[in-house]
Short mmCIF file of C-alpha atoms in Angstrom, two decimals:
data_model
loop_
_atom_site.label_atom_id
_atom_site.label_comp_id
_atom_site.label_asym_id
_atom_site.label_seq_id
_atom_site.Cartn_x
_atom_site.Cartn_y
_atom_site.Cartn_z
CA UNK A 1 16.14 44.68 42.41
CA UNK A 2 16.82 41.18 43.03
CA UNK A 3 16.07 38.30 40.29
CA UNK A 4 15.86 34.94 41.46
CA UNK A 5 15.87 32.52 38.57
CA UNK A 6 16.06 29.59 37.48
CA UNK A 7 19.38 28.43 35.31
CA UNK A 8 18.10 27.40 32.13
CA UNK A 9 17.87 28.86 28.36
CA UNK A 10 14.36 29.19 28.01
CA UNK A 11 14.36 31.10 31.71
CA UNK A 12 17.39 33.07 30.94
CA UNK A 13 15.91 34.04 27.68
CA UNK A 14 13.10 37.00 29.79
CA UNK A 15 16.44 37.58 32.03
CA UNK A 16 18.77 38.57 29.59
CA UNK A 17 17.50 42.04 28.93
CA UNK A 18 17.61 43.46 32.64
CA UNK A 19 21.53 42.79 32.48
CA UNK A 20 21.95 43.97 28.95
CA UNK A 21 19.73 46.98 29.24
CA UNK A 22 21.65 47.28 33.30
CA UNK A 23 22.94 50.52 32.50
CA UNK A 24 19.63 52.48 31.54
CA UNK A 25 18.35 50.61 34.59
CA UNK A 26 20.88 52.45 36.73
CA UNK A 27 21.01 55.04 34.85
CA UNK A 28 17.47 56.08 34.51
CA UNK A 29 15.74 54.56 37.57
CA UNK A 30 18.53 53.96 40.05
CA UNK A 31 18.48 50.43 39.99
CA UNK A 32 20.77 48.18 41.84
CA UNK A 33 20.71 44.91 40.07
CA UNK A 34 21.76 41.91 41.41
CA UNK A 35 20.26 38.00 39.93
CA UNK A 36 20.96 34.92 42.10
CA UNK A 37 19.67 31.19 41.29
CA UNK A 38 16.27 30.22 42.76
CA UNK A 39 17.54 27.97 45.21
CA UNK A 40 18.67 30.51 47.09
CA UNK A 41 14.84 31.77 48.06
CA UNK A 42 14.42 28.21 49.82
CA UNK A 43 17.33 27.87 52.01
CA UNK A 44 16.27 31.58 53.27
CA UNK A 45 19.54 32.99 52.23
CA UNK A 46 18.18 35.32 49.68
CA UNK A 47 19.18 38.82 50.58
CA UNK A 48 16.82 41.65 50.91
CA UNK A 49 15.66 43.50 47.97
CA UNK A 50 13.05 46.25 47.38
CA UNK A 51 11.63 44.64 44.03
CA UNK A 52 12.15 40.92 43.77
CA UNK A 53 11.60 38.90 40.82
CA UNK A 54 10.79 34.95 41.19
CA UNK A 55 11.38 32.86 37.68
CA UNK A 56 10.78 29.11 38.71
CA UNK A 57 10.37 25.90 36.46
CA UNK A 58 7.13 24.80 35.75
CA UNK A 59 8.11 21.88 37.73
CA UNK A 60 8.77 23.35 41.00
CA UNK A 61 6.28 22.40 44.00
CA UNK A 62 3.90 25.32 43.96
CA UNK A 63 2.91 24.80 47.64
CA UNK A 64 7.01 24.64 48.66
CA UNK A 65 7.46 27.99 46.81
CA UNK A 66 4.42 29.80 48.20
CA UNK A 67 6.01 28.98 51.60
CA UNK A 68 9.18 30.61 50.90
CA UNK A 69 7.93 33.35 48.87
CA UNK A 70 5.67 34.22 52.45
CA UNK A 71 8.80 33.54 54.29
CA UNK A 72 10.79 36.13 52.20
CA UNK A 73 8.34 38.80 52.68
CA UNK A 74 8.00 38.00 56.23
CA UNK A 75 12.01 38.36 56.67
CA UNK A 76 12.30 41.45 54.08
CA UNK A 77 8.90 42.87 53.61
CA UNK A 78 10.13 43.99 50.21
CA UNK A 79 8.08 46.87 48.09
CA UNK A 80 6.90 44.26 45.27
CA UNK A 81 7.05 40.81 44.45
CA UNK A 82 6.93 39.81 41.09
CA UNK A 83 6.43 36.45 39.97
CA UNK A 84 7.86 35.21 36.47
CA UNK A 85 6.26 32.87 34.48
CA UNK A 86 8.51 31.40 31.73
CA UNK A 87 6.65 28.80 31.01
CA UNK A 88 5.64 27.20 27.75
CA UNK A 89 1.45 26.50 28.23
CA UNK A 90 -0.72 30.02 28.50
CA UNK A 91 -2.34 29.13 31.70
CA UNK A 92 -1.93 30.23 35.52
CA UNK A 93 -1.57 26.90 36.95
CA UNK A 94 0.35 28.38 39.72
CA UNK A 95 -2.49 31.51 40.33
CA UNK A 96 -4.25 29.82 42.79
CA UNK A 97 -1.57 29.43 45.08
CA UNK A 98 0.34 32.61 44.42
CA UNK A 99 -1.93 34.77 44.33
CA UNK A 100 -2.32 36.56 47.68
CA UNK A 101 1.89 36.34 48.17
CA UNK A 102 3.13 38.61 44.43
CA UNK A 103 2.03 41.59 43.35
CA UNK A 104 2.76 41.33 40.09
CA UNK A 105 2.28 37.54 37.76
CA UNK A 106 4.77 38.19 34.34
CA UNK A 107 4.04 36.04 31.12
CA UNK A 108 5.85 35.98 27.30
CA UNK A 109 1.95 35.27 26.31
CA UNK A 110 -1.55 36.62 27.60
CA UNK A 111 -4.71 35.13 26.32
CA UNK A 112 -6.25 38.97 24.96
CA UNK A 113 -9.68 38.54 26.82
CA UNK A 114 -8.20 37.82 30.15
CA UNK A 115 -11.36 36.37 31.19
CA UNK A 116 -10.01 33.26 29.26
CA UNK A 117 -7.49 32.21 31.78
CA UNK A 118 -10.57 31.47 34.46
CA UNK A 119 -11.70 28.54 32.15
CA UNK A 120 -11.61 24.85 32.70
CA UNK A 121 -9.81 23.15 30.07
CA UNK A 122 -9.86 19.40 28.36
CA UNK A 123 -6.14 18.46 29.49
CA UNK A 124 -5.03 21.45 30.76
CA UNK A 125 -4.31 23.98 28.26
CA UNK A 126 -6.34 25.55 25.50
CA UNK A 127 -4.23 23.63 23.06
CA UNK A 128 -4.60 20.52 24.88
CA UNK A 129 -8.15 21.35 24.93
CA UNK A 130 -8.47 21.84 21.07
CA UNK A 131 -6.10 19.23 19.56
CA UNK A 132 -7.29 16.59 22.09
CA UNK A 133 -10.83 16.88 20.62
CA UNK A 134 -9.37 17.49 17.13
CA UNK A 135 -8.38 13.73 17.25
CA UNK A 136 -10.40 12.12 19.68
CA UNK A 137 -7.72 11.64 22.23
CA UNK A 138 -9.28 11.04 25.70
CA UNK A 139 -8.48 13.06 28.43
CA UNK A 140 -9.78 14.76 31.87
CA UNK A 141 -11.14 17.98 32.69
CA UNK A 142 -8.56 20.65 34.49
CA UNK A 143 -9.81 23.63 36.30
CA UNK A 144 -7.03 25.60 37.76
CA UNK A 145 -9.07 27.51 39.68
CA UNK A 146 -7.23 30.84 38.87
CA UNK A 147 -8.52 33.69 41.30
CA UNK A 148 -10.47 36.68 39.59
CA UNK A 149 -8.56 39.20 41.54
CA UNK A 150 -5.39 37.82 39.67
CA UNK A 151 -6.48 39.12 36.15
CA UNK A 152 -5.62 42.94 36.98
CA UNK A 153 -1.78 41.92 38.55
CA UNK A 154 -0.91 40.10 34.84
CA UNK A 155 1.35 42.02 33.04
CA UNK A 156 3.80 41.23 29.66
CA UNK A 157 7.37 40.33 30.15
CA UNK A 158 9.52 40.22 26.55
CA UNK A 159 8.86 36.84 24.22
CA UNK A 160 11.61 34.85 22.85
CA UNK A 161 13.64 37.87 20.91
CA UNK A 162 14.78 39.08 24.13
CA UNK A 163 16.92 35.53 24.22
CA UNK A 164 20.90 36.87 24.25
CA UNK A 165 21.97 34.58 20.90
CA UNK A 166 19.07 36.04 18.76
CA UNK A 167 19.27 40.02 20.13
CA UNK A 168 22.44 40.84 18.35
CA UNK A 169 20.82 39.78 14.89
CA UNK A 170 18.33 42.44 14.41
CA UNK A 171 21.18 45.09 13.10
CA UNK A 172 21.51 46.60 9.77
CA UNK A 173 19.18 46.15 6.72
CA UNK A 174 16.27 43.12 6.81
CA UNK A 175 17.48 40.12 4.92
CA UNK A 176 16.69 40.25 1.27
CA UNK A 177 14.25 36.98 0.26
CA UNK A 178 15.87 36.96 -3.61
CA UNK A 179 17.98 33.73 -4.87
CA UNK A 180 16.43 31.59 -1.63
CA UNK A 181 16.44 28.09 -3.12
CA UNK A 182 13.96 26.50 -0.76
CA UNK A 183 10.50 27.45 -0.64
CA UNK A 184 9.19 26.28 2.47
CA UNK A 185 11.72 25.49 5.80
CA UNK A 186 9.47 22.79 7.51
CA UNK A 187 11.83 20.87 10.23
CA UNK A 188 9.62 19.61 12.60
CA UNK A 189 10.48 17.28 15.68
CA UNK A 190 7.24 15.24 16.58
CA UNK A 191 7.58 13.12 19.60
CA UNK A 192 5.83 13.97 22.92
CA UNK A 193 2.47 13.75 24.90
CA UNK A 194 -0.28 11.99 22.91
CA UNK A 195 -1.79 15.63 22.35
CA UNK A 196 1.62 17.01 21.43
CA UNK A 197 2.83 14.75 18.94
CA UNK A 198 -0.73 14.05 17.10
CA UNK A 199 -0.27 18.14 16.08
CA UNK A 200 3.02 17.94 15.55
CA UNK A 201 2.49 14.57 12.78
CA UNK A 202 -0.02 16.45 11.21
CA UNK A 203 2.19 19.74 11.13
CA UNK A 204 4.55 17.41 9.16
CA UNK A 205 2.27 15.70 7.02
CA UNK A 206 0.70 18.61 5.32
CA UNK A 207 3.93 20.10 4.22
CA UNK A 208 4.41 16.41 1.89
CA UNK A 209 3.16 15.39 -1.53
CA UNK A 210 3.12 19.66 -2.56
CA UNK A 211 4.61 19.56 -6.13
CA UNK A 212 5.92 22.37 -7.43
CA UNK A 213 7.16 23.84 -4.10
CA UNK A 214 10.73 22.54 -3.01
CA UNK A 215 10.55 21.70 0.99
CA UNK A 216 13.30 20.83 3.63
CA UNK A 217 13.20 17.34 4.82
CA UNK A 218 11.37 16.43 8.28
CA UNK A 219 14.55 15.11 10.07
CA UNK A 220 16.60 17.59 12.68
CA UNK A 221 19.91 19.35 12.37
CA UNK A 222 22.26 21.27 14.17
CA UNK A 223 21.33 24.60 14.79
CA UNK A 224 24.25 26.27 12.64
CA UNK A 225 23.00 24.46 9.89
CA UNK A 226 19.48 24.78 10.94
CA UNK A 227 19.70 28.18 10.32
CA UNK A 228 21.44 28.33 7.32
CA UNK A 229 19.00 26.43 5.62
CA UNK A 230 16.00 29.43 7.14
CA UNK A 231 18.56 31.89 5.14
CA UNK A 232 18.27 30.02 1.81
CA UNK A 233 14.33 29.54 2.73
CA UNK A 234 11.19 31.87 1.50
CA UNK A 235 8.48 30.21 4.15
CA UNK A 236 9.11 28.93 7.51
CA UNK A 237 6.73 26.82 8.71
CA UNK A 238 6.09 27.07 13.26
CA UNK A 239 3.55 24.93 14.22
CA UNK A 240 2.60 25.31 17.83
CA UNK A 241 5.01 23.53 20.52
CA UNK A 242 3.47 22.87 24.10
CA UNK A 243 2.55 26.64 23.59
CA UNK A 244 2.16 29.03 21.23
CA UNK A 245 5.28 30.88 21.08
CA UNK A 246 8.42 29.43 19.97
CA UNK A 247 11.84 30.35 18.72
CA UNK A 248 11.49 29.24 15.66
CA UNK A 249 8.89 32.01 15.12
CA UNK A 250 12.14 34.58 15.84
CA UNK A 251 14.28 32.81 14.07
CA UNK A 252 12.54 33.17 11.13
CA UNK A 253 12.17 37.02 11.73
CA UNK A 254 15.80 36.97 11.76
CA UNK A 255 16.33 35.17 9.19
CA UNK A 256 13.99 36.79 6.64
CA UNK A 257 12.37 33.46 6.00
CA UNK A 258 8.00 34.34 5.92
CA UNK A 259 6.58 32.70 9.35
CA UNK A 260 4.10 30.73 8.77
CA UNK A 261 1.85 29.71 12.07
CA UNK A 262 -1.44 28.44 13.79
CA UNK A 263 -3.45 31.88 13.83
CA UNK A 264 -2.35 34.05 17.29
CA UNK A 265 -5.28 36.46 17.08
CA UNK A 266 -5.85 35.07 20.64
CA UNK A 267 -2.80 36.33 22.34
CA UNK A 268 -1.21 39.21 23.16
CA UNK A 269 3.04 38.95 23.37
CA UNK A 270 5.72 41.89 23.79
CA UNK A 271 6.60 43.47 21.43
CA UNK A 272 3.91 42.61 19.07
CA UNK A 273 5.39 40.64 16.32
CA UNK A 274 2.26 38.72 15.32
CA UNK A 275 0.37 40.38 13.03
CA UNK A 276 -1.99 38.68 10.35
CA UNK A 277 -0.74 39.43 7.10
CA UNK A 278 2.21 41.92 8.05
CA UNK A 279 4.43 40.06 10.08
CA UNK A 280 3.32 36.82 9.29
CA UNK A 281 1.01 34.27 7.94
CA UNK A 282 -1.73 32.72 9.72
CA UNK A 283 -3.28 29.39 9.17
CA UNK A 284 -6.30 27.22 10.68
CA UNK A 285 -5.23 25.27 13.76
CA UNK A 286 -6.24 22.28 12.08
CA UNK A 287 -3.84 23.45 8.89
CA UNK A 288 -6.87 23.18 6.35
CA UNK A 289 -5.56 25.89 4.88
CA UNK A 290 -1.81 25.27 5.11
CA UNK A 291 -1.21 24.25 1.17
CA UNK A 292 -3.50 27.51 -0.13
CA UNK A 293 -2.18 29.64 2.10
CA UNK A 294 1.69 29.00 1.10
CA UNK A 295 0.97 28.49 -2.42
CA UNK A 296 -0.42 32.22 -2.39
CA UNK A 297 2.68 33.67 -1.15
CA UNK A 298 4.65 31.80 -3.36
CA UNK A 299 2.92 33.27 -5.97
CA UNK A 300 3.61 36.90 -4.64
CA UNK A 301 7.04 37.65 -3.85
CA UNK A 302 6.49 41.40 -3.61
CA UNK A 303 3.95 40.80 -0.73
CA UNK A 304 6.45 37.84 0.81
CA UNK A 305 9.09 41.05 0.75
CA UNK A 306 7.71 43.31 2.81
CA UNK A 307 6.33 41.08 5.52
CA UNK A 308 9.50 39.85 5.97
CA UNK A 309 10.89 43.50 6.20
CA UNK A 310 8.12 44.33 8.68
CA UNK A 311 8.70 41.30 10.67
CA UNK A 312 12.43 42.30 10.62
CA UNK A 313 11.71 46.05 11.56
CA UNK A 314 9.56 45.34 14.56
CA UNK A 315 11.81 43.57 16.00
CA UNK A 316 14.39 45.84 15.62
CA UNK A 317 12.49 48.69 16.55
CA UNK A 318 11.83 47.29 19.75
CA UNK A 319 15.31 46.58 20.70
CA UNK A 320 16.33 49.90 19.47
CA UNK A 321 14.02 52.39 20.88
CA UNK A 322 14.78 50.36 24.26
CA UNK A 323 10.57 48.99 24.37
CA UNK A 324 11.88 46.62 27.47
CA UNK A 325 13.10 49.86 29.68
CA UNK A 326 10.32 51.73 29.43
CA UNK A 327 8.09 48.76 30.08
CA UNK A 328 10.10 47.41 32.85
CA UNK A 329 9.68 50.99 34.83
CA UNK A 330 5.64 50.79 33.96
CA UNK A 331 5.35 47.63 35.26
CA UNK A 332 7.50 47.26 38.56
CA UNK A 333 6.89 50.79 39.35
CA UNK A 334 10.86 51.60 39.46
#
């Protein structure tokens, strides 16, 4: 198995767990590991592999990487080619192009009625879509043009918990929520694309002017201290990002602070960490909501308790009972 990928944290985060699950790999399936930097499949020195996995950036020329993926297979003629896509938007902007060269297209996020992916979107995204006609911000029309045939080759690959800095966190008990000073952890960086940073203003706005409930401050922090302050914090507050899934929302499993989020009933992730009302709370994308739904689990600390425990425990569980083996084997058929 050969992994070509690219070398950054948010790629290295779904590449992590092949090397530190390697030795169930080997041992189970016979599998020779080796991971080399995408470059390598474009100046045709990629060696030959019988599964080979291709993690680009979302910036990469799609039409330059369909050549050399159908120059690989032409040299190697390997037994699968999987392509992974790490990035942020839930859309298959590079379908079209890949689809008759992998066998296999990899996502942290799946819309759950697959049928989704084949529509045209305001933007590009559905969240471009919905927050660009939440606040009247003009826009064009994108159809990716995603081939039908592609919906049955989509598969899972692990979300954000699989990232090598947060794995080692899920040991022991679940963090206890008693003594937490802060009530709501609400931290939220807002500059970006017109879409982008309209959300994230809002996101910010609705978590001012709540008396009674004592809230971080908007402005950013190191991450050491960043996370201290989730540790000393009840509620923690992920709005969407240029996608839905963000490490916030594991950091706050991790942390034992309650996620609070834009409702995910639309997608489906691996594991499954998002569920309404167990492992976290969901709100309206247009945060409507926001101020009723956190002053309700204020008021219930009990309830606030075992979601985070839950939250904690799924995540552990998966780790544990070694989820991304046995899901690795289903899906590239070691």
């Amino acid at each position: 198995m050969l992994i070509l990928h690219h070398p950054n944290r948010i790629c290295w985060a779904s590449i992590y767990p092949y090397f530190h699950y390697g030795a169930d790999l080997a041992g189970r399936y016979g599998v020779d590991l080796r991971a080399l930097p995408i470059d390598r499949i474009f100046d045709t020195s990629a060696p030959a592999a019988d599964i080979v996995l291709i993690q680009p950036w979302f910036t990469e020329d799609v039409d330059r990487l369909a050549d050399a993926i159908a120059r690989y297979r032409a040299r190697h003629d390997p037994t699968r080619v999987v392509f992974l896509d790490s990035f942020a938007h839930v859309d298959l902007r590079f379908g079209k192009t890949l689809e008759p060269l992998v066998d296999l297209y990899l996502r942290k996020g799946l819309f759950r009625d697959r049928s989704d992916f084949l529509t045209p979107r305001l933007g590009d995204t559905n969240l471009t879509e919905y927050y660009m006609t939440l606040y009247g911000i003009p826009g064009q029309v994108v159809d990716w043009q995603v081939p039908p045939a592609l919906l049955d080759r989509l598969g899972l690959m692990p979300n954000f918990l699989t990232a090598p800095h947060l794995m080692p966190h899920f040991k022991g008990l679940p963090p206890d929520l008693q003594n937490r000073p802060i009530d709501l952890h609400a931290r939220i960086a807002t500059k970006g694309t017109p879409w982008y940073q309209a959300m994230r203003e809002h996101a910010a706005r609705v978590t001012q002017d709540l008396p009674g409930i004592v809230t971080t401050p908007r402005e950013r922090i190191d991450q050491a201290l960043f996370l201290d302050e989730m540790r000393q914090s009840k509620l923690c507050w992920s709005p969407f990002g240029y996608g839905e899934l963000c490490w916030r929302d594991i950091e706050a499993f991790m942390t034992g602070a309650v996620l609070v989020k834009p409702d995910m009933g639309h997608l489906d992730s691996q594991p499954d960490l998002y569920r309404p009302g167990q492992t976290y709370l969901p709100v309206r994308w247009d945060f409507a909501d926001f101020e009723d739904v956190v002053r309700r689990a204020l008021a219930d600390p009990d309830t606030l308790q075992q979601i985070a425990r839950t939250a904690f425990q799924a995540c552990r569980d998966y780790l544990d009972r070694n989820g991304f083996v046995d899901g690795c084997a289903a899906q590239l058929k070691v």
